[in-house]
PDB file of C-alpha atoms in Angstrom:
ATOM      1  CA  MET C 786     -21.966  77.602  -9.671  1.00 48.00           C
ATOM      2  CA  PHE C 787     -18.438  77.234  -8.293  1.00 47.00           C
ATOM      3  CA  VAL C 788     -17.576  73.677  -7.248  1.00 53.00           C
ATOM      4  CA  PRO C 789     -14.519  73.350  -4.976  1.00 61.00           C
ATOM      5  CA  MET C 790     -11.944  70.831  -6.212  1.00 74.00           C
ATOM      6  CA  LYS C 791     -11.391  67.703  -4.151  1.00 88.00           C
ATOM      7  CA  GLN C 792      -8.001  66.013  -4.546  1.00 94.00           C
ATOM      8  CA  VAL C 793      -7.720  62.283  -3.829  1.00 97.00           C
ATOM      9  CA  ASP C 794      -5.085  59.681  -4.572  1.00 98.00           C
ATOM     10  CA  VAL C 795      -7.382  57.227  -6.352  1.00 99.00           C
ATOM     11  CA  LEU C 796     -10.868  57.235  -7.847  1.00 99.00           C
ATOM     12  CA  CYS C 797     -12.192  53.652  -7.665  1.00 99.00           C
ATOM     13  CA  ILE C 798     -15.052  52.817 -10.035  1.00 98.00           C
ATOM     14  CA  GLY C 799     -17.006  49.589  -9.950  1.00 96.00           C
ATOM     15  CA  TYR C 800     -18.709  46.963  -7.870  1.00 96.00           C
ATOM     16  CA  ALA C 801     -19.740  46.745  -4.223  1.00 97.00           C
ATOM     17  CA  CYS C 802     -21.451  43.897  -2.382  1.00 97.00           C
ATOM     18  CA  TRP C 803     -21.783  42.537   1.141  1.00 97.00           C
ATOM     19  CA  ASP C 804     -19.698  39.506   2.148  1.00 97.00           C
ATOM     20  CA  LEU C 805     -20.716  36.769   4.566  1.00 96.00           C
ATOM     21  CA  ASN C 806     -17.489  34.876   5.250  1.00 95.00           C
ATOM     22  CA  PHE C 807     -17.846  31.458   6.928  1.00 94.00           C
ATOM     23  CA  LYS C 808     -14.852  29.457   8.254  1.00 92.00           C
ATOM     24  CA  VAL C 809     -15.249  25.647   8.134  1.00 91.00           C
ATOM     25  CA  LYS C 810     -12.959  22.625   8.502  1.00 88.00           C
ATOM     26  CA  THR C 811     -13.898  21.174   5.111  1.00 88.00           C
ATOM     27  CA  PHE C 812     -16.333  22.045   2.349  1.00 90.00           C
ATOM     28  CA  PRO C 813     -19.768  20.469   2.879  1.00 88.00           C
ATOM     29  CA  GLY C 814     -20.673  17.597   0.576  1.00 87.00           C
ATOM     30  CA  PRO C 815     -24.029  17.035  -1.165  1.00 90.00           C
ATOM     31  CA  ASP C 816     -26.956  17.139   1.294  1.00 89.00           C
ATOM     32  CA  GLU C 817     -24.519  17.821   4.148  1.00 90.00           C
ATOM     33  CA  LYS C 818     -25.012  20.528   6.767  1.00 90.00           C
ATOM     34  CA  VAL C 819     -21.972  22.166   8.318  1.00 87.00           C
ATOM     35  CA  VAL C 820     -22.061  24.317  11.444  1.00 89.00           C
ATOM     36  CA  THR C 821     -19.507  27.041  12.079  1.00 89.00           C
ATOM     37  CA  ASP C 822     -18.941  29.468  14.916  1.00 85.00           C
ATOM     38  CA  THR C 823     -16.818  31.822  12.796  1.00 91.00           C
ATOM     39  CA  LEU C 824     -18.542  34.453  10.660  1.00 94.00           C
ATOM     40  CA  ILE C 825     -17.110  37.696   9.315  1.00 94.00           C
ATOM     41  CA  SER C 826     -19.781  40.012   7.922  1.00 96.00           C
ATOM     42  CA  GLU C 827     -18.421  43.027   6.048  1.00 97.00           C
ATOM     43  CA  GLY C 828     -18.520  44.978   2.818  1.00 97.00           C
ATOM     44  CA  GLY C 829     -16.899  43.578  -0.308  1.00 97.00           C
ATOM     45  CA  GLY C 830     -16.540  43.974  -4.059  1.00 96.00           C
ATOM     46  CA  PRO C 831     -13.392  44.764  -6.092  1.00 97.00           C
ATOM     47  CA  ALA C 832     -13.657  48.563  -6.316  1.00 98.00           C
ATOM     48  CA  ALA C 833     -15.083  48.955  -2.814  1.00 98.00           C
ATOM     49  CA  ASN C 834     -12.392  46.758  -1.262  1.00 98.00           C
ATOM     50  CA  ALA C 835      -9.693  48.623  -3.170  1.00 98.00           C
ATOM     51  CA  ALA C 836     -10.968  51.984  -1.894  1.00 98.00           C
ATOM     52  CA  PHE C 837     -11.046  50.636   1.666  1.00 98.00           C
ATOM     53  CA  ALA C 838      -7.490  49.310   1.282  1.00 98.00           C
ATOM     54  CA  ILE C 839      -6.155  52.585  -0.094  1.00 98.00           C
ATOM     55  CA  ASN C 840      -7.336  54.445   2.994  1.00 98.00           C
ATOM     56  CA  ARG C 841      -6.037  51.697   5.302  1.00 97.00           C
ATOM     57  CA  LEU C 842      -2.640  52.086   3.635  1.00 98.00           C
ATOM     58  CA  GLY C 843      -2.551  55.816   4.321  1.00 97.00           C
ATOM     59  CA  GLY C 844      -3.949  57.098   1.036  1.00 98.00           C
ATOM     60  CA  THR C 845      -7.219  58.729   0.057  1.00 98.00           C
ATOM     61  CA  ALA C 846      -9.869  57.199  -2.185  1.00 98.00           C
ATOM     62  CA  THR C 847     -13.177  58.217  -3.709  1.00 98.00           C
ATOM     63  CA  LEU C 848     -15.528  55.333  -4.497  1.00 98.00           C
ATOM     64  CA  ALA C 849     -18.007  55.395  -7.388  1.00 98.00           C
ATOM     65  CA  CYS C 850     -20.350  52.426  -7.054  1.00 97.00           C
ATOM     66  CA  ARG C 851     -23.981  51.597  -6.371  1.00 96.00           C
ATOM     67  CA  LEU C 852     -25.297  50.767  -2.912  1.00 96.00           C
ATOM     68  CA  SER C 853     -28.807  49.825  -1.859  1.00 96.00           C
ATOM     69  CA  ARG C 854     -31.121  51.675   0.498  1.00 96.00           C
ATOM     70  CA  ASP C 855     -31.653  48.401   2.372  1.00 97.00           C
ATOM     71  CA  ASN C 856     -29.974  47.539   5.683  1.00 97.00           C
ATOM     72  CA  TRP C 857     -26.990  45.856   4.027  1.00 96.00           C
ATOM     73  CA  GLY C 858     -26.414  48.943   1.888  1.00 97.00           C
ATOM     74  CA  LYS C 859     -26.684  51.277   4.864  1.00 98.00           C
ATOM     75  CA  ALA C 860     -24.192  49.154   6.798  1.00 98.00           C
ATOM     76  CA  HIS C 861     -21.802  49.161   3.856  1.00 98.00           C
ATOM     77  CA  LEU C 862     -21.971  52.930   3.415  1.00 98.00           C
ATOM     78  CA  LYS C 863     -21.309  53.438   7.119  1.00 98.00           C
ATOM     79  CA  GLU C 864     -18.359  51.034   7.037  1.00 98.00           C
ATOM     80  CA  LEU C 865     -16.773  52.830   4.093  1.00 98.00           C
ATOM     81  CA  GLN C 866     -17.246  56.261   5.632  1.00 98.00           C
ATOM     82  CA  SER C 867     -15.832  55.064   8.963  1.00 97.00           C
ATOM     83  CA  ALA C 868     -12.712  53.953   7.088  1.00 97.00           C
ATOM     84  CA  GLY C 869     -12.320  57.431   5.593  1.00 97.00           C
ATOM     85  CA  VAL C 870     -13.445  56.576   2.055  1.00 98.00           C
ATOM     86  CA  ASP C 871     -15.015  59.507   0.189  1.00 98.00           C
ATOM     87  CA  THR C 872     -18.515  58.303  -0.770  1.00 98.00           C
ATOM     88  CA  SER C 873     -19.700  61.460  -2.537  1.00 96.00           C
ATOM     89  CA  CYS C 874     -19.813  59.539  -5.851  1.00 97.00           C
ATOM     90  CA  VAL C 875     -21.769  56.566  -4.477  1.00 97.00           C
ATOM     91  CA  LEU C 876     -25.221  56.122  -6.035  1.00 96.00           C
ATOM     92  CA  VAL C 877     -27.876  54.892  -3.598  1.00 95.00           C
ATOM     93  CA  THR C 878     -30.635  52.908  -5.333  1.00 93.00           C
ATOM     94  CA  ASP C 879     -33.737  50.876  -4.514  1.00 93.00           C
ATOM     95  CA  ALA C 880     -32.221  47.668  -5.912  1.00 93.00           C
ATOM     96  CA  PRO C 881     -31.408  45.037  -3.266  1.00 95.00           C
ATOM     97  CA  THR C 882     -27.836  44.589  -2.071  1.00 95.00           C
ATOM     98  CA  SER C 883     -25.644  42.129  -3.914  1.00 95.00           C
ATOM     99  CA  LEU C 884     -24.546  39.420  -1.466  1.00 96.00           C
ATOM    100  CA  SER C 885     -21.633  36.976  -1.463  1.00 95.00           C
ATOM    101  CA  SER C 886     -21.506  33.857   0.688  1.00 94.00           C
ATOM    102  CA  VAL C 887     -17.852  32.892   1.086  1.00 93.00           C
ATOM    103  CA  ILE C 888     -16.905  29.512   2.551  1.00 93.00           C
ATOM    104  CA  VAL C 889     -13.271  29.229   3.650  1.00 90.00           C
ATOM    105  CA  THR C 890     -11.619  26.009   4.846  1.00 89.00           C
ATOM    106  CA  GLU C 891      -8.862  25.700   7.443  1.00 82.00           C
ATOM    107  CA  ASN C 892      -6.213  25.382   4.723  1.00 78.00           C
ATOM    108  CA  GLY C 893      -7.275  28.657   3.103  1.00 80.00           C
ATOM    109  CA  ARG C 894      -9.255  27.278   0.165  1.00 85.00           C
ATOM    110  CA  ARG C 895     -12.566  28.966  -0.569  1.00 88.00           C
ATOM    111  CA  SER C 896     -15.809  28.722  -2.507  1.00 91.00           C
ATOM    112  CA  LEU C 897     -18.164  31.588  -3.230  1.00 91.00           C
ATOM    113  CA  VAL C 898     -21.823  32.033  -4.119  1.00 92.00           C
ATOM    114  CA  ASN C 899     -22.831  35.488  -5.332  1.00 93.00           C
ATOM    115  CA  TYR C 900     -26.314  36.986  -5.569  1.00 94.00           C
ATOM    116  CA  ARG C 901     -26.254  39.912  -7.977  1.00 90.00           C
ATOM    117  CA  PRO C 902     -29.547  41.572  -8.982  1.00 88.00           C
ATOM    118  CA  GLU C 903     -29.713  43.240 -12.381  1.00 81.00           C
ATOM    119  CA  VAL C 904     -29.418  47.015 -12.201  1.00 77.00           C
ATOM    120  CA  LYS C 905     -29.176  49.839 -14.707  1.00 77.00           C
ATOM    121  CA  PRO C 906     -25.765  51.446 -15.373  1.00 73.00           C
ATOM    122  CA  GLY C 907     -24.973  54.211 -12.923  1.00 73.00           C
ATOM    123  CA  ASP C 908     -25.018  57.898 -13.902  1.00 87.00           C
ATOM    124  CA  PHE C 909     -21.999  59.082 -11.946  1.00 95.00           C
ATOM    125  CA  ASN C 910     -20.962  62.697 -11.450  1.00 94.00           C
ATOM    126  CA  PHE C 911     -17.244  63.377 -11.036  1.00 96.00           C
ATOM    127  CA  GLU C 912     -17.495  67.177 -11.019  1.00 93.00           C
ATOM    128  CA  GLY C 913     -15.092  68.812  -8.584  1.00 92.00           C
ATOM    129  CA  LEU C 914     -12.892  65.718  -8.270  1.00 95.00           C
ATOM    130  CA  THR C 915      -9.156  65.581  -9.030  1.00 96.00           C
ATOM    131  CA  PRO C 916      -7.746  62.045  -8.670  1.00 98.00           C
ATOM    132  CA  GLY C 917      -4.111  61.026  -8.944  1.00 98.00           C
ATOM    133  CA  CYS C 918      -5.083  57.710 -10.501  1.00 98.00           C
ATOM    134  CA  ILE C 919      -8.253  55.933 -11.660  1.00 99.00           C
ATOM    135  CA  LEU C 920      -8.893  52.284 -10.752  1.00 99.00           C
ATOM    136  CA  ILE C 921     -11.571  50.486 -12.778  1.00 98.00           C
ATOM    137  CA  ASP C 922     -12.872  46.961 -12.134  1.00 97.00           C
ATOM    138  CA  GLY C 923     -15.012  46.717 -15.280  1.00 94.00           C
ATOM    139  CA  HIS C 924     -18.372  46.410 -13.517  1.00 94.00           C
ATOM    140  CA  GLU C 925     -19.410  50.001 -14.322  1.00 95.00           C
ATOM    141  CA  PRO C 926     -18.268  50.490 -17.948  1.00 94.00           C
ATOM    142  CA  LYS C 927     -20.402  53.602 -18.465  1.00 94.00           C
ATOM    143  CA  GLY C 928     -18.916  55.266 -15.391  1.00 96.00           C
ATOM    144  CA  ALA C 929     -15.445  54.117 -16.432  1.00 97.00           C
ATOM    145  CA  ASP C 930     -15.778  55.674 -19.880  1.00 96.00           C
ATOM    146  CA  LEU C 931     -17.014  58.919 -18.333  1.00 97.00           C
ATOM    147  CA  ALA C 932     -14.032  59.105 -15.973  1.00 97.00           C
ATOM    148  CA  LEU C 933     -11.500  58.183 -18.663  1.00 97.00           C
ATOM    149  CA  HIS C 934     -12.878  60.950 -20.893  1.00 96.00           C
ATOM    150  CA  ARG C 935     -12.975  63.537 -18.105  1.00 96.00           C
ATOM    151  CA  PHE C 936      -9.519  62.734 -16.695  1.00 97.00           C
ATOM    152  CA  LYS C 937      -7.620  62.085 -19.937  1.00 93.00           C
ATOM    153  CA  ASN C 938      -4.197  62.951 -18.528  1.00 94.00           C
ATOM    154  CA  ILE C 939      -4.562  60.960 -15.311  1.00 96.00           C
ATOM    155  CA  PRO C 940      -3.027  57.449 -15.122  1.00 97.00           C
ATOM    156  CA  SER C 941      -5.635  54.697 -15.075  1.00 98.00           C
ATOM    157  CA  ILE C 942      -5.472  51.017 -14.167  1.00 98.00           C
ATOM    158  CA  LEU C 943      -7.863  48.210 -15.073  1.00 98.00           C
ATOM    159  CA  ASP C 944      -8.454  45.388 -12.606  1.00 98.00           C
ATOM    160  CA  ALA C 945      -9.257  42.653 -15.143  1.00 96.00           C
ATOM    161  CA  GLY C 946     -10.492  39.928 -12.811  1.00 92.00           C
ATOM    162  CA  SER C 947     -13.401  37.910 -14.157  1.00 87.00           C
ATOM    163  CA  PHE C 948     -13.681  37.834 -17.935  1.00 91.00           C
ATOM    164  CA  ARG C 949     -16.544  39.945 -19.301  1.00 89.00           C
ATOM    165  CA  PRO C 950     -16.994  41.624 -22.700  1.00 90.00           C
ATOM    166  CA  ALA C 951     -17.224  45.048 -21.028  1.00 90.00           C
ATOM    167  CA  THR C 952     -13.852  44.499 -19.361  1.00 93.00           C
ATOM    168  CA  LYS C 953     -12.252  43.416 -22.632  1.00 94.00           C
ATOM    169  CA  GLU C 954     -13.446  46.648 -24.258  1.00 95.00           C
ATOM    170  CA  LEU C 955     -11.590  48.658 -21.603  1.00 96.00           C
ATOM    171  CA  LEU C 956      -8.201  47.006 -22.204  1.00 96.00           C
ATOM    172  CA  GLY C 957      -7.002  49.560 -24.740  1.00 94.00           C
ATOM    173  CA  LYS C 958      -8.487  52.578 -22.997  1.00 97.00           C
ATOM    174  CA  VAL C 959      -6.445  52.573 -19.780  1.00 97.00           C
ATOM    175  CA  SER C 960      -2.804  53.274 -18.920  1.00 97.00           C
ATOM    176  CA  TYR C 961      -2.183  49.953 -17.158  1.00 97.00           C
ATOM    177  CA  VAL C 962      -3.816  46.525 -17.118  1.00 97.00           C
ATOM    178  CA  VAL C 963      -3.397  44.159 -14.175  1.00 97.00           C
ATOM    179  CA  ALA C 964      -5.242  40.981 -15.103  1.00 97.00           C
ATOM    180  CA  SER C 965      -5.893  37.741 -13.275  1.00 96.00           C
ATOM    181  CA  ALA C 966      -4.558  34.481 -14.678  1.00 96.00           C
ATOM    182  CA  SER C 967      -8.123  33.304 -15.278  1.00 95.00           C
ATOM    183  CA  PHE C 968      -8.887  36.435 -17.334  1.00 96.00           C
ATOM    184  CA  ALA C 969      -5.688  36.054 -19.356  1.00 96.00           C
ATOM    185  CA  CYS C 970      -6.330  32.349 -19.869  1.00 96.00           C
ATOM    186  CA  GLU C 971      -9.821  32.933 -21.233  1.00 96.00           C
ATOM    187  CA  LEU C 972      -8.730  35.871 -23.377  1.00 96.00           C
ATOM    188  CA  SER C 973      -5.787  34.008 -24.920  1.00 96.00           C
ATOM    189  CA  GLY C 974      -7.184  30.478 -24.951  1.00 96.00           C
ATOM    190  CA  SER C 975      -3.939  29.271 -23.378  1.00 96.00           C
ATOM    191  CA  ASP C 976      -2.665  28.298 -19.938  1.00 95.00           C
ATOM    192  CA  LYS C 977       0.883  29.519 -20.622  1.00 95.00           C
ATOM    193  CA  PRO C 978       2.074  32.857 -19.151  1.00 94.00           C
ATOM    194  CA  ALA C 979       4.022  33.704 -22.322  1.00 94.00           C
ATOM    195  CA  ASP C 980       0.824  33.398 -24.353  1.00 96.00           C
ATOM    196  CA  TRP C 981      -1.065  35.522 -21.816  1.00 96.00           C
ATOM    197  CA  ILE C 982       1.480  38.312 -22.179  1.00 95.00           C
ATOM    198  CA  ALA C 983       1.563  38.040 -25.980  1.00 94.00           C
ATOM    199  CA  CYS C 984      -2.215  38.331 -26.093  1.00 95.00           C
ATOM    200  CA  LEU C 985      -2.540  41.262 -23.686  1.00 95.00           C
ATOM    201  CA  VAL C 986       0.187  43.377 -25.303  1.00 93.00           C
ATOM    202  CA  GLN C 987      -1.996  43.575 -28.394  1.00 94.00           C
ATOM    203  CA  PHE C 988      -4.293  45.806 -26.310  1.00 94.00           C
ATOM    204  CA  GLN C 989      -1.951  47.493 -23.834  1.00 88.00           C
ATOM    205  CA  ARG C 990       1.844  47.790 -23.394  1.00 89.00           C
ATOM    206  CA  ASN C 991       1.820  48.287 -19.615  1.00 94.00           C
ATOM    207  CA  ILE C 992       0.575  44.971 -18.268  1.00 96.00           C
ATOM    208  CA  ALA C 993       0.867  42.493 -15.426  1.00 97.00           C
ATOM    209  CA  ILE C 994      -0.827  39.170 -14.759  1.00 97.00           C
ATOM    210  CA  THR C 995      -1.404  37.891 -11.227  1.00 97.00           C
ATOM    211  CA  ASP C 996      -1.429  34.136 -10.616  1.00 95.00           C
ATOM    212  CA  GLY C 997      -2.159  33.739  -6.910  1.00 89.00           C
ATOM    213  CA  GLY C 998       0.479  31.822  -4.979  1.00 89.00           C
ATOM    214  CA  ARG C 999       2.555  31.491  -8.147  1.00 92.00           C
ATOM    215  CA  GLY C1000       3.272  35.215  -8.171  1.00 95.00           C
ATOM    216  CA  LEU C1001       2.865  37.532 -11.149  1.00 96.00           C
ATOM    217  CA  TYR C1002       4.233  38.193 -14.617  1.00 97.00           C
ATOM    218  CA  THR C1003       5.048  41.493 -16.284  1.00 95.00           C
ATOM    219  CA  LEU C1004       7.450  43.048 -18.807  1.00 89.00           C
ATOM    220  CA  ASP C1005      10.745  44.779 -18.105  1.00 78.00           C
ATOM    221  CA  GLY C1006      12.078  47.882 -19.853  1.00 73.00           C
ATOM    222  CA  ASP C1007      13.362  45.778 -22.754  1.00 74.00           C
ATOM    223  CA  ARG C1008       9.920  44.189 -23.185  1.00 82.00           C
ATOM    224  CA  ASN C1009      11.101  40.832 -21.817  1.00 85.00           C
ATOM    225  CA  ILE C1010       8.820  38.772 -19.588  1.00 91.00           C
ATOM    226  CA  PHE C1011       9.910  38.555 -15.992  1.00 91.00           C
ATOM    227  CA  HIS C1012       8.384  36.865 -12.984  1.00 95.00           C
ATOM    228  CA  ILE C1013       7.847  38.356  -9.532  1.00 95.00           C
ATOM    229  CA  PRO C1014       7.389  35.451  -7.103  1.00 95.00           C
ATOM    230  CA  ALA C1015       4.741  35.457  -4.416  1.00 93.00           C
ATOM    231  CA  ILE C1016       6.087  36.171  -0.944  1.00 92.00           C
ATOM    232  CA  PRO C1017       6.036  32.865   0.977  1.00 92.00           C
ATOM    233  CA  VAL C1018       3.443  33.038   3.748  1.00 92.00           C
ATOM    234  CA  GLU C1019       0.966  30.649   5.335  1.00 91.00           C
ATOM    235  CA  ALA C1020      -2.345  31.583   3.710  1.00 89.00           C
ATOM    236  CA  VAL C1021      -5.375  31.594   5.999  1.00 90.00           C
ATOM    237  CA  ASP C1022      -7.927  33.288   3.730  1.00 91.00           C
ATOM    238  CA  THR C1023      -7.408  34.731   0.239  1.00 91.00           C
ATOM    239  CA  THR C1024     -10.755  36.569   0.123  1.00 91.00           C
ATOM    240  CA  GLY C1025     -10.247  40.114  -1.145  1.00 93.00           C
ATOM    241  CA  ALA C1026      -6.492  39.699  -1.629  1.00 94.00           C
ATOM    242  CA  GLY C1027      -6.680  40.574  -5.314  1.00 95.00           C
ATOM    243  CA  ASP C1028      -8.789  43.660  -4.602  1.00 97.00           C
ATOM    244  CA  ILE C1029      -6.338  44.791  -1.934  1.00 98.00           C
ATOM    245  CA  PHE C1030      -3.461  44.178  -4.368  1.00 98.00           C
ATOM    246  CA  HIS C1031      -5.083  46.399  -6.990  1.00 98.00           C
ATOM    247  CA  GLY C1032      -5.789  49.137  -4.467  1.00 98.00           C
ATOM    248  CA  ALA C1033      -2.174  49.138  -3.291  1.00 98.00           C
ATOM    249  CA  CYS C1034      -0.903  49.148  -6.874  1.00 98.00           C
ATOM    250  CA  ALA C1035      -3.135  52.087  -7.820  1.00 98.00           C
ATOM    251  CA  LEU C1036      -2.032  54.053  -4.755  1.00 99.00           C
ATOM    252  CA  SER C1037       1.617  53.537  -5.642  1.00 98.00           C
ATOM    253  CA  LEU C1038       1.016  54.663  -9.240  1.00 98.00           C
ATOM    254  CA  ALA C1039      -0.893  57.712  -7.998  1.00 98.00           C
ATOM    255  CA  ARG C1040       2.182  58.697  -6.026  1.00 97.00           C
ATOM    256  CA  GLY C1041       4.385  58.618  -9.112  1.00 96.00           C
ATOM    257  CA  GLU C1042       6.027  55.199  -8.791  1.00 96.00           C
ATOM    258  CA  ASN C1043       6.667  53.061 -11.870  1.00 94.00           C
ATOM    259  CA  LEU C1044       4.726  49.863 -12.555  1.00 94.00           C
ATOM    260  CA  GLU C1045       7.377  47.454 -11.290  1.00 94.00           C
ATOM    261  CA  HIS C1046       7.698  49.291  -7.979  1.00 95.00           C
ATOM    262  CA  ALA C1047       3.908  49.416  -7.647  1.00 97.00           C
ATOM    263  CA  LEU C1048       3.600  45.681  -8.329  1.00 97.00           C
ATOM    264  CA  ARG C1049       6.300  44.734  -5.833  1.00 95.00           C
ATOM    265  CA  TRP C1050       4.771  46.882  -3.107  1.00 96.00           C
ATOM    266  CA  ALA C1051       1.273  45.555  -3.806  1.00 97.00           C
ATOM    267  CA  ASN C1052       2.724  42.040  -3.659  1.00 96.00           C
ATOM    268  CA  LYS C1053       3.851  42.683  -0.080  1.00 95.00           C
ATOM    269  CA  VAL C1054       0.488  44.165   0.886  1.00 97.00           C
ATOM    270  CA  ALA C1055      -1.437  41.182  -0.503  1.00 96.00           C
ATOM    271  CA  ALA C1056       0.957  38.716   1.143  1.00 95.00           C
ATOM    272  CA  ILE C1057       0.103  40.115   4.558  1.00 96.00           C
ATOM    273  CA  SER C1058      -3.623  40.154   3.821  1.00 96.00           C
ATOM    274  CA  VAL C1059      -3.845  36.402   3.137  1.00 94.00           C
ATOM    275  CA  THR C1060      -2.392  35.612   6.569  1.00 94.00           C
ATOM    276  CA  LYS C1061      -5.524  37.030   8.214  1.00 93.00           C
ATOM    277  CA  PRO C1062      -9.165  35.930   8.072  1.00 91.00           C
ATOM    278  CA  GLY C1063     -11.745  37.991   6.213  1.00 92.00           C
ATOM    279  CA  GLY C1064     -11.761  40.119   3.087  1.00 93.00           C
ATOM    280  CA  ARG C1065     -11.141  43.870   3.346  1.00 95.00           C
ATOM    281  CA  SER C1066     -10.588  43.658   7.097  1.00 94.00           C
ATOM    282  CA  SER C1067      -7.424  41.643   6.378  1.00 95.00           C
ATOM    283  CA  CYS C1068      -5.770  44.617   4.656  1.00 96.00           C
ATOM    284  CA  PRO C1069      -2.642  45.694   6.547  1.00 95.00           C
ATOM    285  CA  THR C1070      -1.659  49.206   7.496  1.00 94.00           C
ATOM    286  CA  LYS C1071       1.320  50.927   5.876  1.00 92.00           C
ATOM    287  CA  GLU C1072       3.295  50.300   9.069  1.00 92.00           C
ATOM    288  CA  GLU C1073       2.714  46.541   8.800  1.00 91.00           C
ATOM    289  CA  VAL C1074       3.897  46.581   5.187  1.00 92.00           C
ATOM    290  CA  ASP C1075       6.997  48.569   6.130  1.00 88.00           C
ATOM    291  CA  ARG C1076       7.858  45.991   8.808  1.00 86.00           C
ATOM    292  CA  LEU C1077       7.567  43.178   6.242  1.00 75.00           C
ATOM    293  CA  ALA C1078       9.810  45.129   3.863  1.00 63.00           C
ATOM    294  CA  ILE C1079      12.466  45.442   6.573  1.00 55.00           C
ATOM    295  CA  ARG C1080      12.346  41.699   7.318  1.00 58.00           C
ATOM    296  CA  ASN C1081      12.752  40.879   3.617  1.00 54.00           C
ATOM    297  CA  ASP C1082      15.585  43.329   2.899  1.00 48.00           C
TER     298      ASP C1082
END
């Protein structure tokens, strides 16, 4: 049977959950109850947030993840589709929705509790899809391996956030690795950026390490470490900023830009996102990013 080809900028493979984001003055202490009148309820998860961000930034994304048949899952699917995300590769299951309770203080600090039921690896079908780039968050290693095998000549990027054995196994299989400082620290056993880089280059030559408000580290054309500082902004909420960063980076790579350009553009996108409350809803539009670029030129 003939299957028409569907071209998208980025295929995002990984995790989806539902976020309950509470704003408080200070974190509650032991046996303390805190009341808030600010709640943002929306979809979350690294791959899902990245797909949402890609569409918000003017690109196109297909999301391969698992969503539940329950009310949270239905709401999440509707939210993604309303944002223009292609959900043809989403697997709907009977497992309950994974939930995250995010507590954010007035100074932008946050704590998170995640409920994640055990589920079987997803059997994804990528037939008829032609992505410009593949973004993997490590939560669906079976689906990631399938996509990397099917799209061998397509650039791929690994969002190495939390350290997991499955994510480590993907390091040498992708075109680019953008890791968090916590991942690099655990992998290398060191808290020094130079050691992080030295450790990661054993797996992959095209790397970057994000370190929150301290910016990010990568390698130049001569294989020397250089630092891209964070753009100075007043952070309100950092929820989802890393996911949005990875989505923006993948979109830039899909459009043929080099890694440094992609990192610098994603840096601007993430800087805007942390000035707004919420997770994926804080992602700016391309026009907002362009205005920031003009102000910083």
